[in-house]
Structure formats: C-alpha cells, structure tokens
mmCIF file of C-alpha atoms in Angstrom:
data_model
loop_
_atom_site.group_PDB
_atom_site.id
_atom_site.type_symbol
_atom_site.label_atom_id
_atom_site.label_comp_id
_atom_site.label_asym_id
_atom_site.label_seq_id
_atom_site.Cartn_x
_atom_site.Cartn_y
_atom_site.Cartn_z
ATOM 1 C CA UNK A 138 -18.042 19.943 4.745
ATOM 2 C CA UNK A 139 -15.036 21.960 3.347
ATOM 3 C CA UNK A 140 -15.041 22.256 -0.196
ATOM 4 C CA UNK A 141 -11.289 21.534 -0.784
ATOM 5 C CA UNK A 142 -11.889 18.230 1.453
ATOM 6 C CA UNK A 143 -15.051 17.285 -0.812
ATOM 7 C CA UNK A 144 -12.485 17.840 -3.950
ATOM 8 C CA UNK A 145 -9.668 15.538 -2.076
ATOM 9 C CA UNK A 146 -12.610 12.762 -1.554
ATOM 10 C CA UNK A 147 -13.547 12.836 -5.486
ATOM 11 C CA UNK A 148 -10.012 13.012 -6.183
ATOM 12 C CA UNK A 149 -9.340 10.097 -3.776
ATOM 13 C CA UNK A 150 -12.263 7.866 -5.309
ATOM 14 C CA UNK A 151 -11.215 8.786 -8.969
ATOM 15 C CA UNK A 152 -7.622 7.508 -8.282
ATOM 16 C CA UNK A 153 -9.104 4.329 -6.209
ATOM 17 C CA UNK A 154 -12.061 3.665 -8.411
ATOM 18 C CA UNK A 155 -9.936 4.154 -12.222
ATOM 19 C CA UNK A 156 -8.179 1.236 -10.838
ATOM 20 C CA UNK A 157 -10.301 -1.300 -10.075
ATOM 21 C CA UNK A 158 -12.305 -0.623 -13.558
ATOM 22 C CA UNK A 159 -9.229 -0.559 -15.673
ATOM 23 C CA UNK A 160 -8.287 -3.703 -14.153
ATOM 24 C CA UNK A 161 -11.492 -5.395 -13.629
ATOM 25 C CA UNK A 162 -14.143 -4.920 -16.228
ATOM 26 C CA UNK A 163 -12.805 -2.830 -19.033
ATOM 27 C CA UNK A 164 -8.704 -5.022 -19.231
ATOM 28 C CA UNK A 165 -10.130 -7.204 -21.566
ATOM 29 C CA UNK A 166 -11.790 -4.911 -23.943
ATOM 30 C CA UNK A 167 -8.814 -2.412 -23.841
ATOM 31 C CA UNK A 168 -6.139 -5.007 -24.483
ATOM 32 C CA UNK A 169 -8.200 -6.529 -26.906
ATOM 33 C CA UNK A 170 -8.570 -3.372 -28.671
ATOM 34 C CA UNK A 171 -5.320 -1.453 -28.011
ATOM 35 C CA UNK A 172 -2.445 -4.321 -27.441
ATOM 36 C CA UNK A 173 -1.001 -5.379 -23.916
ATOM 37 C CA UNK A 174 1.757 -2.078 -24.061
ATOM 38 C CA UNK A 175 -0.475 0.696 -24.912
ATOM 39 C CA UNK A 176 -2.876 -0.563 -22.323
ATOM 40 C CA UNK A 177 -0.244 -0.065 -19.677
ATOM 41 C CA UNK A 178 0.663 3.034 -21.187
ATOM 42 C CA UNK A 179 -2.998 4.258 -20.582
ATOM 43 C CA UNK A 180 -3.317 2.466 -16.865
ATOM 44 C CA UNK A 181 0.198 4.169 -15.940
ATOM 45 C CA UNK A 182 -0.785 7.546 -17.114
ATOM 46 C CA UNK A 183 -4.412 7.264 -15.442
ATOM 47 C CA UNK A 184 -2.682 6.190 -12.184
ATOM 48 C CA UNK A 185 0.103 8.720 -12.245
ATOM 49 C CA UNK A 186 -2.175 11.486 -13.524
ATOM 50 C CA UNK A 187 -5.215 10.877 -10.644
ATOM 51 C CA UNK A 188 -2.364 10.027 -7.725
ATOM 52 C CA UNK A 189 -0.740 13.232 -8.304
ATOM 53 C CA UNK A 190 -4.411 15.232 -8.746
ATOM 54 C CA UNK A 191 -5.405 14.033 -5.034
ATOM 55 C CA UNK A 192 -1.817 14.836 -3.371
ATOM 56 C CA UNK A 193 -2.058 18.062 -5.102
ATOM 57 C CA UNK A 194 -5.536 18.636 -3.415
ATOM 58 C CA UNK A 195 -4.483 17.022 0.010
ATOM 59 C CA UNK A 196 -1.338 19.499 0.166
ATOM 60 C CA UNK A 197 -3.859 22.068 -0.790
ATOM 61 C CA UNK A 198 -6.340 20.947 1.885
ATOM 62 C CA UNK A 199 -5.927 22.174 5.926
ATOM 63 C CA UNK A 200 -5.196 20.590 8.492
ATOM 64 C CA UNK A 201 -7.477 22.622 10.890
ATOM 65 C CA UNK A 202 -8.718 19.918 12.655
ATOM 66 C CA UNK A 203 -8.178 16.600 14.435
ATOM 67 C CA UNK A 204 -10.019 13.538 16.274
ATOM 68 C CA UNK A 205 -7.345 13.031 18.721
ATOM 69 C CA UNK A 206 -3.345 14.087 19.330
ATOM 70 C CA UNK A 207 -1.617 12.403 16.826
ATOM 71 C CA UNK A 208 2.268 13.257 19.004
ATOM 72 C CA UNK A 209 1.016 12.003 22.255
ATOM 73 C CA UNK A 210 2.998 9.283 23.112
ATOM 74 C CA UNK A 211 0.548 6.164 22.154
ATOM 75 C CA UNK A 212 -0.439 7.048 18.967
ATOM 76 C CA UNK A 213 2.678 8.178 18.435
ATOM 77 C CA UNK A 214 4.192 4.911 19.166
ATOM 78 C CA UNK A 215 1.539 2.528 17.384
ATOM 79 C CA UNK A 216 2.193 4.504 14.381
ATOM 80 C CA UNK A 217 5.586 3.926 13.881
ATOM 81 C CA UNK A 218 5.669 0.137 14.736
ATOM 82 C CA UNK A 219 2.953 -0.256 11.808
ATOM 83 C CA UNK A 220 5.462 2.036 9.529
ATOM 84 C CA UNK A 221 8.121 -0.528 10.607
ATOM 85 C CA UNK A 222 6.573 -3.535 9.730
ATOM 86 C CA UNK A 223 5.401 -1.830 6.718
ATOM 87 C CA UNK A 224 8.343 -1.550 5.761
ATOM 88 C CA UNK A 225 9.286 -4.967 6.467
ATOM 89 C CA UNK A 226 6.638 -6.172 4.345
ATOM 90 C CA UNK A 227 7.129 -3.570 1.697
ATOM 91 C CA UNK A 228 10.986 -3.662 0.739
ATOM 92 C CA UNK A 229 11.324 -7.945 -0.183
ATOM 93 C CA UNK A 230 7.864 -7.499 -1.987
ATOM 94 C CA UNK A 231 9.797 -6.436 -5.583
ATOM 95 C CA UNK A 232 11.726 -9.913 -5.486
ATOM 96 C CA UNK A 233 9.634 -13.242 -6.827
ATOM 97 C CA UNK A 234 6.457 -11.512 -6.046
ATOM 98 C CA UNK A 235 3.679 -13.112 -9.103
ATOM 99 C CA UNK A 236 1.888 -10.298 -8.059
ATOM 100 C CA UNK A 237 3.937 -7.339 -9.386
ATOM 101 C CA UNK A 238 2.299 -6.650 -13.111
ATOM 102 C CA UNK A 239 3.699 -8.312 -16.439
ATOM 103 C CA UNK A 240 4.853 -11.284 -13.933
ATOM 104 C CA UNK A 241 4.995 -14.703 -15.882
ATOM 105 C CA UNK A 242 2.602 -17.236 -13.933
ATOM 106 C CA UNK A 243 4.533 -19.972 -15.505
ATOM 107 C CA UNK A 244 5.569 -22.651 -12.559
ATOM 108 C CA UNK A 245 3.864 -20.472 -9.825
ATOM 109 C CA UNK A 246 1.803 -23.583 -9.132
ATOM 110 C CA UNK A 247 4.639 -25.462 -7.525
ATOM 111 C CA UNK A 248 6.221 -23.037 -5.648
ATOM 112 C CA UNK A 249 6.708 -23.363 -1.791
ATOM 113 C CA UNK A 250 6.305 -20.088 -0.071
ATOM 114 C CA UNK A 251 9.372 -18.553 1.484
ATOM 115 C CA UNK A 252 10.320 -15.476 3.241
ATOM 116 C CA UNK A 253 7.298 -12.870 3.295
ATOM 117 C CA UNK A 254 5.497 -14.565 1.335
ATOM 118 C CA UNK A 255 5.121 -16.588 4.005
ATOM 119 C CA UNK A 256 3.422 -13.673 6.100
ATOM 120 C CA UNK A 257 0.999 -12.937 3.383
ATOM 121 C CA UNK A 258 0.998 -13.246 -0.351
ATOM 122 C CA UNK A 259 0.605 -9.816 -0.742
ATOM 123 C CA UNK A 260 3.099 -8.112 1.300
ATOM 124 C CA UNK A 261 3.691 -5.134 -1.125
ATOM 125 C CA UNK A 262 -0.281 -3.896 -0.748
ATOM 126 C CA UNK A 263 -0.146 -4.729 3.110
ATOM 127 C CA UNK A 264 3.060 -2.821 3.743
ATOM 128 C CA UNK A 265 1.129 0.341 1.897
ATOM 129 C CA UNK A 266 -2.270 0.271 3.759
ATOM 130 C CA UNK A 267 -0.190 -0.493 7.114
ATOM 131 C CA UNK A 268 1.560 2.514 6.092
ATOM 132 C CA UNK A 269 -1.555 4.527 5.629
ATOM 133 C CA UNK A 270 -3.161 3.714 8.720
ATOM 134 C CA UNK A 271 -0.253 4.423 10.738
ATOM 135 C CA UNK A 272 -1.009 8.171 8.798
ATOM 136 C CA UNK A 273 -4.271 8.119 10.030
ATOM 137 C CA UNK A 274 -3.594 7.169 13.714
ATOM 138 C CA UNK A 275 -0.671 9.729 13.425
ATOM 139 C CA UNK A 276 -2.585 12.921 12.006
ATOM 140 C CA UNK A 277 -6.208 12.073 12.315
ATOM 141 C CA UNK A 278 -7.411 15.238 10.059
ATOM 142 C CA UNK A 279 -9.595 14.839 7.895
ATOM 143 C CA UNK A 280 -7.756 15.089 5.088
ATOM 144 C CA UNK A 281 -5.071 12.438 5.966
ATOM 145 C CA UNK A 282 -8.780 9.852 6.430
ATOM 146 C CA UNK A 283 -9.875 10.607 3.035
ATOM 147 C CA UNK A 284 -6.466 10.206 1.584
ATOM 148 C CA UNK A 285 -5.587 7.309 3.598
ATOM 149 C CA UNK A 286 -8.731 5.386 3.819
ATOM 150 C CA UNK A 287 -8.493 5.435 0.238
ATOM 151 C CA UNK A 288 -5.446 3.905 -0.220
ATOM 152 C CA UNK A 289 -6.211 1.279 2.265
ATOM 153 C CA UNK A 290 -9.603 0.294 0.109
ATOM 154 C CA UNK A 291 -6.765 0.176 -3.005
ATOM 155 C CA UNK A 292 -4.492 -1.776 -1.504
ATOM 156 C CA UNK A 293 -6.746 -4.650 0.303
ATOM 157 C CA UNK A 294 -9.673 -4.679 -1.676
ATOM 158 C CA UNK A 295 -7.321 -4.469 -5.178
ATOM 159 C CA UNK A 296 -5.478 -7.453 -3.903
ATOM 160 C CA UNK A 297 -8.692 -9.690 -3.431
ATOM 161 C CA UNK A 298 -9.698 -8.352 -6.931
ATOM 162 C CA UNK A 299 -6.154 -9.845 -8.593
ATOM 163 C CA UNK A 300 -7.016 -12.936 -6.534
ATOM 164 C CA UNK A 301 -10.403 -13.958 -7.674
ATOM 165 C CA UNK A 302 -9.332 -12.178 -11.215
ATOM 166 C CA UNK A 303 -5.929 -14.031 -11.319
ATOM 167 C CA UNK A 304 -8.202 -17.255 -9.578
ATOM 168 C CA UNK A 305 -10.320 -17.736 -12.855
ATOM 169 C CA UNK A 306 -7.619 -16.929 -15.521
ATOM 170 C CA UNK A 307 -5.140 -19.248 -14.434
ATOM 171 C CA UNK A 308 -6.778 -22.135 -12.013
ATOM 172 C CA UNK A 309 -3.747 -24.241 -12.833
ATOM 173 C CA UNK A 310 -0.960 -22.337 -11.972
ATOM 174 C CA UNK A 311 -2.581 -19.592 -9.751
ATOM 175 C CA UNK A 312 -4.960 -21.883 -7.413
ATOM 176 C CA UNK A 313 -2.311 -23.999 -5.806
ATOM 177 C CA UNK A 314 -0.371 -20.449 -4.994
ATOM 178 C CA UNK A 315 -3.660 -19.348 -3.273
ATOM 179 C CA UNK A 316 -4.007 -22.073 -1.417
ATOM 180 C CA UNK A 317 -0.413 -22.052 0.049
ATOM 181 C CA UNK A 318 -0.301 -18.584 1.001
ATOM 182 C CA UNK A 319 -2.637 -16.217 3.211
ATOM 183 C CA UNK A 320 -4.239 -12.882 2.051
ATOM 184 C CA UNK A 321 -4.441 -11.705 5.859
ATOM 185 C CA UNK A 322 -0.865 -11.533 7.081
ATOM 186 C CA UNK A 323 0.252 -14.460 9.526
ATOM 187 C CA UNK A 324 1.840 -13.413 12.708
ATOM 188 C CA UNK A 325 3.459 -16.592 13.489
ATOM 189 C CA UNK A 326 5.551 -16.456 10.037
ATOM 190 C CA UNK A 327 7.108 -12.853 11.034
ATOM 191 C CA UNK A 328 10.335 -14.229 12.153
ATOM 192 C CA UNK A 329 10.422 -15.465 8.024
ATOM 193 C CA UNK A 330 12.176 -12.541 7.214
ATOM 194 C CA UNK A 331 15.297 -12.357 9.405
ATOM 195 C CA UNK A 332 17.410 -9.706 8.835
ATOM 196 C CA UNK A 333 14.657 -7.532 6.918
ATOM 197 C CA UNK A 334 13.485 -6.574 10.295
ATOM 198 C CA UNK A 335 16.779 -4.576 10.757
ATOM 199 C CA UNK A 336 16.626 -2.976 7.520
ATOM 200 C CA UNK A 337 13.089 -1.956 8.143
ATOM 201 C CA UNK A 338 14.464 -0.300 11.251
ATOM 202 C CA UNK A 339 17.251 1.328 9.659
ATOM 203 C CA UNK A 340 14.874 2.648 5.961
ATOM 204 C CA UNK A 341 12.297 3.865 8.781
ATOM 205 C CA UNK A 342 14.871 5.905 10.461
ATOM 206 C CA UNK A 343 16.140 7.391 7.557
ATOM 207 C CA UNK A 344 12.732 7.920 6.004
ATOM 208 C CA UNK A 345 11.357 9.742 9.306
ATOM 209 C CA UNK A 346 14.663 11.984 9.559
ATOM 210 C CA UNK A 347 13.874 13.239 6.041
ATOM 211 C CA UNK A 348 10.384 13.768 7.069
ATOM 212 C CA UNK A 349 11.785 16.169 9.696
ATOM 213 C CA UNK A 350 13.873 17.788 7.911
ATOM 214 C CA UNK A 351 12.455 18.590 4.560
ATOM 215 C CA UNK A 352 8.372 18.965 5.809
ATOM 216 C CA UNK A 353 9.544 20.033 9.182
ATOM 217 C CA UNK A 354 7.050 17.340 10.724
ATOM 218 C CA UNK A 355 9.090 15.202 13.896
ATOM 219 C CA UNK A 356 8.123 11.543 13.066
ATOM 220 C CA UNK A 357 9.439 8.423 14.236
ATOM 221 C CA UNK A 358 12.297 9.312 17.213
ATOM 222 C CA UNK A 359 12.558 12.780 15.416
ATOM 223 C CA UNK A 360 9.274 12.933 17.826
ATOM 224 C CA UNK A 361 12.209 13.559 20.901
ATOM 225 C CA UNK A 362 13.824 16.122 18.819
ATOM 226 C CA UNK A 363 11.105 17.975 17.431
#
C-alpha cells in the first residue's frame, strides 16, 4: 500500500477515533477536571486540528487509481441525488435539533416530531455520511474510501453513541424523544420537508458550480459542461 494512503488512514482513524473517546469514556473525567468550556475548547481544537491533518494528507495523496468510472452516467447520477437529499437533510438540521452540542434537554420529552425530524432524528449526521458516500460512488480512489468511509463510521456510529449516551443520562426527557423518532431515515416522511427539497436543489447547484470552477472537477450538471 502507498505510504501517503497508509498516513491518510491513521489520519482518518485519529480524527474518527479522538471523537468517540472524548465523548464517550474520557467527557466525564475531563469536565470533571477542567469545567464544561475548556473541555470544548480541547474537543474543538482536537477536531479542528485532526480534520484538517487528514484533508491535508488526502490533498497530498493521488488519485492514480479507481474501482470503477466515477463520470459515467450512473454513478454519476446516484451520486448527486444522495448529495441532494443530503442536503435536504443537512440544511433544517441547525434549527430545534437536541442533538447539536450545549442543547438544553429541558421539555424534549414532550415534543412531537416535525419536519425532518420526522425522517430521522439525526438528519445533520445522515446528510454528512450521504454526502460521503455519494464521494465514494463518485471518485472511487482510494483515497476518497479512506476519507469517506471514515466519516461515514463518524457520522452513524457517533449518532448511536449520543443515543445510548444521551439514553442513560437523561431517561426522562431523552427516552420518550427516542422513541418518537427513527435513527434510520424514514422514506415515507420525505415529503415532511416541503419546500427544503427546492432549496436542496438550488444549494446543490450552486455548491457543484463552485466545485467546477475553483477545483476544476465537473460535478452535478457541470458533468454536461465539463
């Protein structure tokens, strides 16, 4: 194996792994010891710092080598519905989400799901590791897999984490939320979100022009252009 894609994979495992221990086994004993703001302090810088250390690696990593044509017209296509409904998962995610961290619990017990969250009570990590496997089906190197499959293991098996973490802290207020909502996204509830769809469609254009123009890779209907 390359060298510089065994460096992305510890860098990709660092970043992964950092989180689930920071956030797992070692919160207590850090808040306990440092206070709740220094703690994110430390977990923000950690994040930042590893994130940045494996794109640094992956830009640094080639390309020389694929397990199918990424532009042919089915792949091509698959990818950028999953980047759509990414998307549409991803952008009402910041608003009422209990997930998002520092969010008071208080009253989450007797909330009735609405909108995405009636798709999947975590749409924000869905939307990101729909948006890294449409990556992977779209440039199936091996460094996009080792980047990618990494932040698909963050994403999914993170959120389970905050569930059964969240589960035992907070039965009162946290259990009936988990019992109203779905981890795995629910088809049938996609028409929830209305108008997001179009907005979606319109961020995924936008972000797929400036993918064209600025890294000079055709995504999306650049695909026609490029």
């Amino acid at each position: 194996m390359d060298a510089s894609l065994v460096h992305l994979a510890v860098a990709t495992i660092t970043f992964v792994v950092s989180h689930f221990v920071m956030s797992g086994p070692l919160r207590a004993a850090l808040v306990a010891k440092m206070g709740t703001q220094p703690f994110l302090l430390l977990y923000s810088f950690v994040s930042i710092g590893t994130l940045a250390w494996a794109i640094i690696v992956f830009d640094r990593t080639d390309a020389d080598w694929a397990l199918w044509n990424g532009m042919h017209p089915l792949p091509w296509f698959v990818a950028s519905v999953l980047t759509i409904v990414a998307l549409a998962l991803l952008l009402p995610s910041f608003v009422r989400n209990p997930a998002l961290p520092g969010k008071n619990a208080a009253g989450l017990g007797t909330v009735i799901p609405s909108g995405v969250f009636k798709i999947t009570r975590h749409p924000m990590m869905w939307g990101i590791a729909l948006w890294a496997l449409a990556h992977i089906i779209a440039a199936p190197t091996g460094r996009s897999i080792v980047l990618m499959v990494g932040m698909i293991a963050l994403a999914l098996l993170g959120s389970h984490f905050q569930d059964k973490r969240k589960g035992e802290w907070n039965k009162r207020e946290y259990g009936p939320w988990l019992r109203r909502t779905s981890f795995w996204p629910r088809i049938e509830h996609f028409g929830a979100i209305g108008v997001i769809w179009l907005i979606a469609f319109l961020v995924w254009f936008l972000i797929s022009w400036a993918h064209y123009q600025f890294f000079g890779i055709p995504a999306g209907l650049w695909l026609l252009v490029g």
